[in-house]
Amino acid sequence: MITQNDFSLSGSDGKLIIGDITFDDKNPNTPIVLFIHGFKGFKDWGAHNLVARYFAANGYRYIKFNLSHSGVSTDHPNDVNDLETFANNTFSRELFDINAVLDFIEKSYGRQIEVNVIGHSRGGGLAIIEAANDLRINKLITWSAISSFNSLWKKEQEAEWKTTGKIYVTNARTKEQMPLNVNLLNDFEENAETLNIIEAAKRINIPWLIVQGDDDVNVPFDNAQKLADANPNSKLIKIEGANHVYGASQPYEKETIPPLLFKVCEKVLTFLGE
């Protein structure tokens, strides 16, 4: 039977990381797939739970979590509504959280457990940096990954950001204006070397599958090409006609994974089995 168990950990700045583990209780010692969500995303967005069940049914323990500063509160798990926490996020805080989850996995399942990481969009950028620096990761999979963190804002916004201490990004779905404090920019500039995704990509020495739709308006296909060029040992798969989320949406009411996302899951399963 496919089961989902919840967990919580202390994340960056003492904020809570809420996560869940989906697995088939007939197979207790299965390898792990750890999923890292993107900017304005969260663990229960769209078809993420269906994807978790797919991997659990195919012999994996699927772990996903909300980054501590994702802005998703425990009271409202299906939306970004804690805008003060969201505004205070930084990339270093997110890397702290990922490390905390990897520590939790190691403590729960032992050092020998196989850990494979999937990162989507900004989560893909974080996954690349983590995989370049953490020997606990066996295989890396990125979906629609960014190739630079500063692609999340416009260069011309930076002067205003430094003056006013805040800029706003629009939530495409709710049209809400979401604040980002200048500590995000400061963190990016102060830790430029650590947070350089392309430089980290060059250092990846584990199997790496890069998945990218060719109809992605959020992260254009050339980002995937840049990542693949930075690491000739990686494998790039183009998903024809796929957008940034491979046909998923929030909320996602259907009982089955969207066809293009299902294709992605199949490609990942093949890659994990190689």
PDB file of C-alpha atoms in Angstrom:
ATOM      1  CA  MET A   1       0.000   0.000   0.000  1.00  0.00           C
ATOM      2  CA  ILE A   2       1.258   3.491  -0.828  1.00  0.00           C
ATOM      3  CA  THR A   3       1.596   5.494   2.383  1.00  0.00           C
ATOM      4  CA  GLN A   4       2.465   9.138   3.040  1.00  0.00           C
ATOM      5  CA  ASN A   5       4.035  10.174   6.350  1.00  0.00           C
ATOM      6  CA  ASP A   6       4.651  13.774   7.414  1.00  0.00           C
ATOM      7  CA  PHE A   7       7.748  15.160   9.121  1.00  0.00           C
ATOM      8  CA  SER A   8       8.942  18.543  10.339  1.00  0.00           C
ATOM      9  CA  LEU A   9      12.417  19.911  11.020  1.00  0.00           C
ATOM     10  CA  SER A  10      13.967  23.128  12.212  1.00  0.00           C
ATOM     11  CA  GLY A  11      15.126  25.057   9.140  1.00  0.00           C
ATOM     12  CA  SER A  12      16.968  28.310   8.505  1.00  0.00           C
ATOM     13  CA  ASP A  13      16.440  31.004  11.119  1.00  0.00           C
ATOM     14  CA  GLY A  14      14.496  28.507  13.262  1.00  0.00           C
ATOM     15  CA  LYS A  15      11.626  28.449  10.749  1.00  0.00           C
ATOM     16  CA  LEU A  16       9.883  25.129  10.243  1.00  0.00           C
ATOM     17  CA  ILE A  17      10.510  22.794   7.300  1.00  0.00           C
ATOM     18  CA  ILE A  18       7.365  20.719   6.683  1.00  0.00           C
ATOM     19  CA  GLY A  19       7.794  17.614   4.537  1.00  0.00           C
ATOM     20  CA  ASP A  20       6.341  14.254   3.626  1.00  0.00           C
ATOM     21  CA  ILE A  21       7.606  10.810   2.659  1.00  0.00           C
ATOM     22  CA  THR A  22       5.638   8.707   0.150  1.00  0.00           C
ATOM     23  CA  PHE A  23       6.491   4.998  -0.033  1.00  0.00           C
ATOM     24  CA  ASP A  24       5.125   1.507  -0.590  1.00  0.00           C
ATOM     25  CA  ASP A  25       5.038  -0.097   2.851  1.00  0.00           C
ATOM     26  CA  LYS A  26       5.812  -3.499   1.252  1.00  0.00           C
ATOM     27  CA  ASN A  27       9.320  -2.247   0.355  1.00  0.00           C
ATOM     28  CA  PRO A  28      10.914  -0.674   3.429  1.00  0.00           C
ATOM     29  CA  ASN A  29      14.524  -0.284   2.194  1.00  0.00           C
ATOM     30  CA  THR A  30      14.042   1.485  -1.120  1.00  0.00           C
ATOM     31  CA  PRO A  31      16.317   4.212  -2.527  1.00  0.00           C
ATOM     32  CA  ILE A  32      15.260   7.820  -2.045  1.00  0.00           C
ATOM     33  CA  VAL A  33      14.159  10.515  -4.471  1.00  0.00           C
ATOM     34  CA  LEU A  34      14.328  13.959  -2.835  1.00  0.00           C
ATOM     35  CA  PHE A  35      12.343  16.713  -4.572  1.00  0.00           C
ATOM     36  CA  ILE A  36      13.206  20.430  -4.253  1.00  0.00           C
ATOM     37  CA  HIS A  37      10.467  22.857  -5.339  1.00  0.00           C
ATOM     38  CA  GLY A  38      10.983  26.128  -7.191  1.00  0.00           C
ATOM     39  CA  PHE A  39      10.346  29.850  -6.643  1.00  0.00           C
ATOM     40  CA  LYS A  40       6.726  30.486  -5.553  1.00  0.00           C
ATOM     41  CA  GLY A  41       6.313  26.683  -5.508  1.00  0.00           C
ATOM     42  CA  PHE A  42       5.725  24.260  -2.645  1.00  0.00           C
ATOM     43  CA  LYS A  43       5.602  20.526  -1.975  1.00  0.00           C
ATOM     44  CA  ASP A  44       1.848  20.106  -2.614  1.00  0.00           C
ATOM     45  CA  TRP A  45       1.702  22.325  -5.719  1.00  0.00           C
ATOM     46  CA  GLY A  46      -0.116  20.895  -8.743  1.00  0.00           C
ATOM     47  CA  ALA A  47       0.543  17.212  -9.436  1.00  0.00           C
ATOM     48  CA  HIS A  48       3.450  16.802  -6.962  1.00  0.00           C
ATOM     49  CA  ASN A  49       1.551  14.247  -4.847  1.00  0.00           C
ATOM     50  CA  LEU A  50       0.676  12.173  -7.922  1.00  0.00           C
ATOM     51  CA  VAL A  51       4.340  12.228  -8.948  1.00  0.00           C
ATOM     52  CA  ALA A  52       5.303  11.099  -5.429  1.00  0.00           C
ATOM     53  CA  ARG A  53       2.896   8.141  -5.688  1.00  0.00           C
ATOM     54  CA  TYR A  54       4.287   7.240  -9.135  1.00  0.00           C
ATOM     55  CA  PHE A  55       7.836   6.929  -7.805  1.00  0.00           C
ATOM     56  CA  ALA A  56       6.660   5.104  -4.666  1.00  0.00           C
ATOM     57  CA  ALA A  57       4.810   2.583  -6.862  1.00  0.00           C
ATOM     58  CA  ASN A  58       8.011   2.103  -8.861  1.00  0.00           C
ATOM     59  CA  GLY A  59      10.281   1.253  -5.949  1.00  0.00           C
ATOM     60  CA  TYR A  60      11.395   4.604  -4.505  1.00  0.00           C
ATOM     61  CA  ARG A  61      10.836   6.491  -1.281  1.00  0.00           C
ATOM     62  CA  TYR A  62       9.830   9.985  -2.439  1.00  0.00           C
ATOM     63  CA  ILE A  63      10.569  12.866  -0.070  1.00  0.00           C
ATOM     64  CA  LYS A  64       9.398  16.427  -0.660  1.00  0.00           C
ATOM     65  CA  PHE A  65       9.320  19.454   1.613  1.00  0.00           C
ATOM     66  CA  ASN A  66       8.567  23.154   1.809  1.00  0.00           C
ATOM     67  CA  LEU A  67      11.668  25.305   2.094  1.00  0.00           C
ATOM     68  CA  SER A  68      11.413  27.155   5.433  1.00  0.00           C
ATOM     69  CA  HIS A  69      10.996  30.566   3.769  1.00  0.00           C
ATOM     70  CA  SER A  70       8.662  29.414   0.969  1.00  0.00           C
ATOM     71  CA  GLY A  71       5.858  31.452   2.564  1.00  0.00           C
ATOM     72  CA  VAL A  72       3.573  28.421   2.843  1.00  0.00           C
ATOM     73  CA  SER A  73       2.209  28.222   6.384  1.00  0.00           C
ATOM     74  CA  THR A  74       1.006  25.080   8.155  1.00  0.00           C
ATOM     75  CA  ASP A  75      -2.527  26.562   8.321  1.00  0.00           C
ATOM     76  CA  HIS A  76      -2.688  27.125   4.542  1.00  0.00           C
ATOM     77  CA  PRO A  77      -0.570  24.367   2.958  1.00  0.00           C
ATOM     78  CA  ASN A  78      -1.823  25.027  -0.592  1.00  0.00           C
ATOM     79  CA  ASP A  79      -0.758  28.616  -1.108  1.00  0.00           C
ATOM     80  CA  VAL A  80       2.051  31.101  -0.529  1.00  0.00           C
ATOM     81  CA  ASN A  81       0.379  33.371   2.025  1.00  0.00           C
ATOM     82  CA  ASP A  82       3.018  34.211   4.642  1.00  0.00           C
ATOM     83  CA  LEU A  83       4.475  37.055   2.620  1.00  0.00           C
ATOM     84  CA  GLU A  84       6.702  38.356   5.431  1.00  0.00           C
ATOM     85  CA  THR A  85       8.587  35.033   5.603  1.00  0.00           C
ATOM     86  CA  PHE A  86       8.601  34.805   1.773  1.00  0.00           C
ATOM     87  CA  ALA A  87      10.155  38.302   1.588  1.00  0.00           C
ATOM     88  CA  ASN A  88      12.943  37.316   3.996  1.00  0.00           C
ATOM     89  CA  ASN A  89      14.141  34.368   1.937  1.00  0.00           C
ATOM     90  CA  THR A  90      17.704  34.045   0.623  1.00  0.00           C
ATOM     91  CA  PHE A  91      19.479  31.394  -1.453  1.00  0.00           C
ATOM     92  CA  SER A  92      21.824  30.630   1.459  1.00  0.00           C
ATOM     93  CA  ARG A  93      18.796  29.943   3.672  1.00  0.00           C
ATOM     94  CA  GLU A  94      17.459  27.524   1.071  1.00  0.00           C
ATOM     95  CA  LEU A  95      20.786  25.667   0.908  1.00  0.00           C
ATOM     96  CA  PHE A  96      20.753  25.474   4.726  1.00  0.00           C
ATOM     97  CA  ASP A  97      17.292  23.841   4.527  1.00  0.00           C
ATOM     98  CA  ILE A  98      18.341  21.297   1.877  1.00  0.00           C
ATOM     99  CA  ASN A  99      21.301  20.348   4.049  1.00  0.00           C
ATOM    100  CA  ALA A 100      18.992  19.942   7.053  1.00  0.00           C
ATOM    101  CA  VAL A 101      16.764  17.565   5.048  1.00  0.00           C
ATOM    102  CA  LEU A 102      19.796  15.563   3.848  1.00  0.00           C
ATOM    103  CA  ASP A 103      20.933  15.318   7.489  1.00  0.00           C
ATOM    104  CA  PHE A 104      17.444  14.085   8.425  1.00  0.00           C
ATOM    105  CA  ILE A 105      17.582  11.440   5.659  1.00  0.00           C
ATOM    106  CA  GLU A 106      21.036  10.278   6.774  1.00  0.00           C
ATOM    107  CA  LYS A 107      19.904  10.071  10.422  1.00  0.00           C
ATOM    108  CA  SER A 108      16.674   8.230   9.518  1.00  0.00           C
ATOM    109  CA  TYR A 109      17.991   5.771   6.898  1.00  0.00           C
ATOM    110  CA  GLY A 110      21.756   5.627   7.385  1.00  0.00           C
ATOM    111  CA  ARG A 111      24.697   6.851   5.334  1.00  0.00           C
ATOM    112  CA  GLN A 112      24.490   3.956   2.863  1.00  0.00           C
ATOM    113  CA  ILE A 113      20.995   4.816   1.517  1.00  0.00           C
ATOM    114  CA  GLU A 114      20.919   5.878  -2.133  1.00  0.00           C
ATOM    115  CA  VAL A 115      19.772   9.516  -2.429  1.00  0.00           C
ATOM    116  CA  ASN A 116      18.736  10.939  -5.805  1.00  0.00           C
ATOM    117  CA  VAL A 117      17.741  14.600  -6.057  1.00  0.00           C
ATOM    118  CA  ILE A 118      15.177  16.219  -8.391  1.00  0.00           C
ATOM    119  CA  GLY A 119      15.140  20.029  -8.459  1.00  0.00           C
ATOM    120  CA  HIS A 120      12.558  22.070 -10.368  1.00  0.00           C
ATOM    121  CA  SER A 121      13.260  25.593 -11.698  1.00  0.00           C
ATOM    122  CA  ARG A 122      15.005  27.550  -8.923  1.00  0.00           C
ATOM    123  CA  GLY A 123      15.076  24.267  -6.979  1.00  0.00           C
ATOM    124  CA  GLY A 124      17.100  22.923  -9.922  1.00  0.00           C
ATOM    125  CA  GLY A 125      19.714  25.640  -9.414  1.00  0.00           C
ATOM    126  CA  LEU A 126      19.871  24.818  -5.696  1.00  0.00           C
ATOM    127  CA  ALA A 127      20.126  21.081  -6.476  1.00  0.00           C
ATOM    128  CA  ILE A 128      23.104  21.686  -8.797  1.00  0.00           C
ATOM    129  CA  ILE A 129      24.966  23.622  -6.088  1.00  0.00           C
ATOM    130  CA  GLU A 130      24.144  21.007  -3.446  1.00  0.00           C
ATOM    131  CA  ALA A 131      25.165  18.100  -5.707  1.00  0.00           C
ATOM    132  CA  ALA A 132      28.488  19.798  -6.494  1.00  0.00           C
ATOM    133  CA  ASN A 133      29.270  20.021  -2.772  1.00  0.00           C
ATOM    134  CA  ASP A 134      27.549  17.097  -1.030  1.00  0.00           C
ATOM    135  CA  LEU A 135      28.850  13.548  -1.422  1.00  0.00           C
ATOM    136  CA  ARG A 136      25.575  12.074  -0.101  1.00  0.00           C
ATOM    137  CA  ILE A 137      23.843  12.648  -3.455  1.00  0.00           C
ATOM    138  CA  ASN A 138      24.066   9.721  -5.903  1.00  0.00           C
ATOM    139  CA  LYS A 139      22.262  11.087  -8.956  1.00  0.00           C
ATOM    140  CA  LEU A 140      21.006  14.539  -9.967  1.00  0.00           C
ATOM    141  CA  ILE A 141      17.911  15.338 -12.034  1.00  0.00           C
ATOM    142  CA  THR A 142      16.946  18.909 -12.932  1.00  0.00           C
ATOM    143  CA  TRP A 143      13.592  19.957 -14.403  1.00  0.00           C
ATOM    144  CA  SER A 144      13.428  23.384 -16.107  1.00  0.00           C
ATOM    145  CA  ALA A 145      16.401  24.516 -14.015  1.00  0.00           C
ATOM    146  CA  ILE A 146      17.627  28.097 -13.984  1.00  0.00           C
ATOM    147  CA  SER A 147      21.274  28.657 -14.884  1.00  0.00           C
ATOM    148  CA  SER A 148      21.674  31.803 -12.754  1.00  0.00           C
ATOM    149  CA  PHE A 149      19.816  33.011  -9.656  1.00  0.00           C
ATOM    150  CA  ASN A 150      19.710  36.639 -10.832  1.00  0.00           C
ATOM    151  CA  SER A 151      17.478  35.572 -13.726  1.00  0.00           C
ATOM    152  CA  LEU A 152      14.657  35.771 -11.156  1.00  0.00           C
ATOM    153  CA  TRP A 153      14.673  39.580 -11.338  1.00  0.00           C
ATOM    154  CA  LYS A 154      15.558  42.267 -13.850  1.00  0.00           C
ATOM    155  CA  LYS A 155      19.013  43.849 -13.650  1.00  0.00           C
ATOM    156  CA  GLU A 156      17.444  47.327 -13.829  1.00  0.00           C
ATOM    157  CA  GLN A 157      15.482  46.614 -10.614  1.00  0.00           C
ATOM    158  CA  GLU A 158      18.631  46.331  -8.522  1.00  0.00           C
ATOM    159  CA  ALA A 159      19.246  50.066  -7.973  1.00  0.00           C
ATOM    160  CA  GLU A 160      15.657  50.636  -6.783  1.00  0.00           C
ATOM    161  CA  TRP A 161      15.883  47.482  -4.667  1.00  0.00           C
ATOM    162  CA  LYS A 162      18.974  48.770  -2.875  1.00  0.00           C
ATOM    163  CA  THR A 163      17.347  52.181  -2.328  1.00  0.00           C
ATOM    164  CA  THR A 164      13.911  51.074  -1.126  1.00  0.00           C
ATOM    165  CA  GLY A 165      14.936  47.736   0.407  1.00  0.00           C
ATOM    166  CA  LYS A 166      12.177  45.857  -1.436  1.00  0.00           C
ATOM    167  CA  ILE A 167      10.879  44.868  -4.874  1.00  0.00           C
ATOM    168  CA  TYR A 168       7.719  42.985  -5.828  1.00  0.00           C
ATOM    169  CA  VAL A 169       7.107  39.983  -8.059  1.00  0.00           C
ATOM    170  CA  THR A 170       3.676  39.007  -9.351  1.00  0.00           C
ATOM    171  CA  ASN A 171       2.079  35.692  -8.526  1.00  0.00           C
ATOM    172  CA  ALA A 172       0.910  34.717 -12.035  1.00  0.00           C
ATOM    173  CA  ARG A 173      -2.021  32.721 -10.676  1.00  0.00           C
ATOM    174  CA  THR A 174      -3.415  35.055  -7.980  1.00  0.00           C
ATOM    175  CA  LYS A 175      -2.010  38.325  -9.429  1.00  0.00           C
ATOM    176  CA  GLU A 176      -0.837  39.157  -5.911  1.00  0.00           C
ATOM    177  CA  GLN A 177       2.245  41.360  -5.505  1.00  0.00           C
ATOM    178  CA  MET A 178       4.821  39.363  -3.538  1.00  0.00           C
ATOM    179  CA  PRO A 179       7.638  41.255  -1.774  1.00  0.00           C
ATOM    180  CA  LEU A 180      11.334  40.367  -1.886  1.00  0.00           C
ATOM    181  CA  ASN A 181      13.597  42.088   0.636  1.00  0.00           C
ATOM    182  CA  VAL A 182      17.017  43.370  -0.394  1.00  0.00           C
ATOM    183  CA  ASN A 183      18.720  40.706   1.771  1.00  0.00           C
ATOM    184  CA  LEU A 184      18.043  38.302  -1.140  1.00  0.00           C
ATOM    185  CA  LEU A 185      20.156  40.487  -3.462  1.00  0.00           C
ATOM    186  CA  ASN A 186      22.783  41.110  -0.765  1.00  0.00           C
ATOM    187  CA  ASP A 187      23.113  37.376  -0.129  1.00  0.00           C
ATOM    188  CA  PHE A 188      23.501  36.725  -3.864  1.00  0.00           C
ATOM    189  CA  GLU A 189      26.227  39.364  -4.190  1.00  0.00           C
ATOM    190  CA  GLU A 190      28.080  38.444  -0.984  1.00  0.00           C
ATOM    191  CA  ASN A 191      28.120  34.734  -1.850  1.00  0.00           C
ATOM    192  CA  ALA A 192      28.590  35.120  -5.607  1.00  0.00           C
ATOM    193  CA  GLU A 193      31.164  32.335  -5.826  1.00  0.00           C
ATOM    194  CA  THR A 194      29.128  29.757  -3.873  1.00  0.00           C
ATOM    195  CA  LEU A 195      25.909  30.690  -5.691  1.00  0.00           C
ATOM    196  CA  ASN A 196      27.336  30.465  -9.227  1.00  0.00           C
ATOM    197  CA  ILE A 197      25.211  27.705 -10.795  1.00  0.00           C
ATOM    198  CA  ILE A 198      27.287  27.309 -13.978  1.00  0.00           C
ATOM    199  CA  GLU A 199      30.547  26.956 -12.004  1.00  0.00           C
ATOM    200  CA  ALA A 200      28.852  24.370  -9.762  1.00  0.00           C
ATOM    201  CA  ALA A 201      27.569  22.560 -12.888  1.00  0.00           C
ATOM    202  CA  LYS A 202      31.155  22.128 -14.085  1.00  0.00           C
ATOM    203  CA  ARG A 203      31.988  20.297 -10.840  1.00  0.00           C
ATOM    204  CA  ILE A 204      29.125  17.761 -10.933  1.00  0.00           C
ATOM    205  CA  ASN A 205      30.773  14.323 -11.098  1.00  0.00           C
ATOM    206  CA  ILE A 206      27.700  12.107 -10.582  1.00  0.00           C
ATOM    207  CA  PRO A 207      25.145  11.060 -13.235  1.00  0.00           C
ATOM    208  CA  TRP A 208      23.032  14.113 -14.143  1.00  0.00           C
ATOM    209  CA  LEU A 209      19.825  14.220 -16.211  1.00  0.00           C
ATOM    210  CA  ILE A 210      18.745  17.659 -17.472  1.00  0.00           C
ATOM    211  CA  VAL A 211      15.064  17.799 -18.484  1.00  0.00           C
ATOM    212  CA  GLN A 212      13.639  20.850 -20.262  1.00  0.00           C
ATOM    213  CA  GLY A 213      10.497  21.688 -22.215  1.00  0.00           C
ATOM    214  CA  ASP A 214      10.936  23.578 -25.481  1.00  0.00           C
ATOM    215  CA  ASP A 215       7.810  25.704 -24.829  1.00  0.00           C
ATOM    216  CA  ASP A 216       8.936  27.104 -21.462  1.00  0.00           C
ATOM    217  CA  VAL A 217       8.413  30.879 -21.263  1.00  0.00           C
ATOM    218  CA  ASN A 218       9.670  31.083 -17.648  1.00  0.00           C
ATOM    219  CA  VAL A 219      13.036  29.387 -18.173  1.00  0.00           C
ATOM    220  CA  PRO A 220      13.905  29.281 -21.882  1.00  0.00           C
ATOM    221  CA  PHE A 221      15.513  26.169 -23.368  1.00  0.00           C
ATOM    222  CA  ASP A 222      18.923  27.825 -23.723  1.00  0.00           C
ATOM    223  CA  ASN A 223      19.314  27.591 -19.911  1.00  0.00           C
ATOM    224  CA  ALA A 224      19.295  23.791 -20.222  1.00  0.00           C
ATOM    225  CA  GLN A 225      21.780  24.009 -23.074  1.00  0.00           C
ATOM    226  CA  LYS A 226      24.091  26.215 -20.956  1.00  0.00           C
ATOM    227  CA  LEU A 227      23.995  23.662 -18.138  1.00  0.00           C
ATOM    228  CA  ALA A 228      24.645  20.769 -20.531  1.00  0.00           C
ATOM    229  CA  ASP A 229      27.542  22.667 -22.141  1.00  0.00           C
ATOM    230  CA  ALA A 230      29.056  23.309 -18.703  1.00  0.00           C
ATOM    231  CA  ASN A 231      29.091  19.574 -17.983  1.00  0.00           C
ATOM    232  CA  PRO A 232      29.649  17.329 -21.027  1.00  0.00           C
ATOM    233  CA  ASN A 233      28.923  14.204 -18.923  1.00  0.00           C
ATOM    234  CA  SER A 234      25.343  15.320 -18.292  1.00  0.00           C
ATOM    235  CA  LYS A 235      22.428  14.050 -20.365  1.00  0.00           C
ATOM    236  CA  LEU A 236      19.946  16.577 -21.803  1.00  0.00           C
ATOM    237  CA  ILE A 237      16.402  15.546 -22.722  1.00  0.00           C
ATOM    238  CA  LYS A 238      14.093  17.940 -24.564  1.00  0.00           C
ATOM    239  CA  ILE A 239      10.351  17.490 -23.930  1.00  0.00           C
ATOM    240  CA  GLU A 240       8.586  18.660 -27.077  1.00  0.00           C
ATOM    241  CA  GLY A 241       5.716  21.062 -26.466  1.00  0.00           C
ATOM    242  CA  ALA A 242       6.222  21.168 -22.688  1.00  0.00           C
ATOM    243  CA  ASN A 243       5.849  24.336 -20.648  1.00  0.00           C
ATOM    244  CA  HIS A 244       7.626  25.188 -17.373  1.00  0.00           C
ATOM    245  CA  VAL A 245       5.504  22.763 -15.315  1.00  0.00           C
ATOM    246  CA  TYR A 246       4.954  20.061 -17.988  1.00  0.00           C
ATOM    247  CA  GLY A 247       1.207  20.629 -18.171  1.00  0.00           C
ATOM    248  CA  ALA A 248       0.467  20.718 -14.429  1.00  0.00           C
ATOM    249  CA  SER A 249      -1.401  23.583 -12.729  1.00  0.00           C
ATOM    250  CA  GLN A 250      -2.457  24.696  -9.256  1.00  0.00           C
ATOM    251  CA  PRO A 251      -4.870  23.455  -8.154  1.00  0.00           C
ATOM    252  CA  TYR A 252      -4.639  20.211 -10.113  1.00  0.00           C
ATOM    253  CA  GLU A 253      -7.874  18.227  -9.795  1.00  0.00           C
ATOM    254  CA  LYS A 254      -7.273  15.275 -12.119  1.00  0.00           C
ATOM    255  CA  GLU A 255      -6.500  11.775 -10.852  1.00  0.00           C
ATOM    256  CA  THR A 256      -3.678  11.152 -13.333  1.00  0.00           C
ATOM    257  CA  ILE A 257      -0.352  12.870 -14.001  1.00  0.00           C
ATOM    258  CA  PRO A 258      -0.477  15.266 -17.017  1.00  0.00           C
ATOM    259  CA  PRO A 259       0.797  13.422 -20.141  1.00  0.00           C
ATOM    260  CA  LEU A 260       3.988  15.487 -20.591  1.00  0.00           C
ATOM    261  CA  LEU A 261       4.845  15.307 -16.889  1.00  0.00           C
ATOM    262  CA  PHE A 262       4.218  11.541 -17.027  1.00  0.00           C
ATOM    263  CA  LYS A 263       6.720  11.349 -19.892  1.00  0.00           C
ATOM    264  CA  VAL A 264       9.238  13.222 -17.700  1.00  0.00           C
ATOM    265  CA  CYS A 265       8.642  10.764 -14.828  1.00  0.00           C
ATOM    266  CA  GLU A 266       9.214   7.808 -17.177  1.00  0.00           C
ATOM    267  CA  LYS A 267      12.502   9.331 -18.417  1.00  0.00           C
ATOM    268  CA  VAL A 268      13.623   9.899 -14.812  1.00  0.00           C
ATOM    269  CA  LEU A 269      12.715   6.318 -13.848  1.00  0.00           C
ATOM    270  CA  THR A 270      14.789   4.954 -16.740  1.00  0.00           C
ATOM    271  CA  PHE A 271      17.710   7.211 -15.755  1.00  0.00           C
ATOM    272  CA  LEU A 272      17.522   6.106 -12.101  1.00  0.00           C
ATOM    273  CA  GLY A 273      17.578   2.483 -13.191  1.00  0.00           C
ATOM    274  CA  GLU A 274      20.686   2.853 -15.370  1.00  0.00           C
TER     275      GLU A 274
END
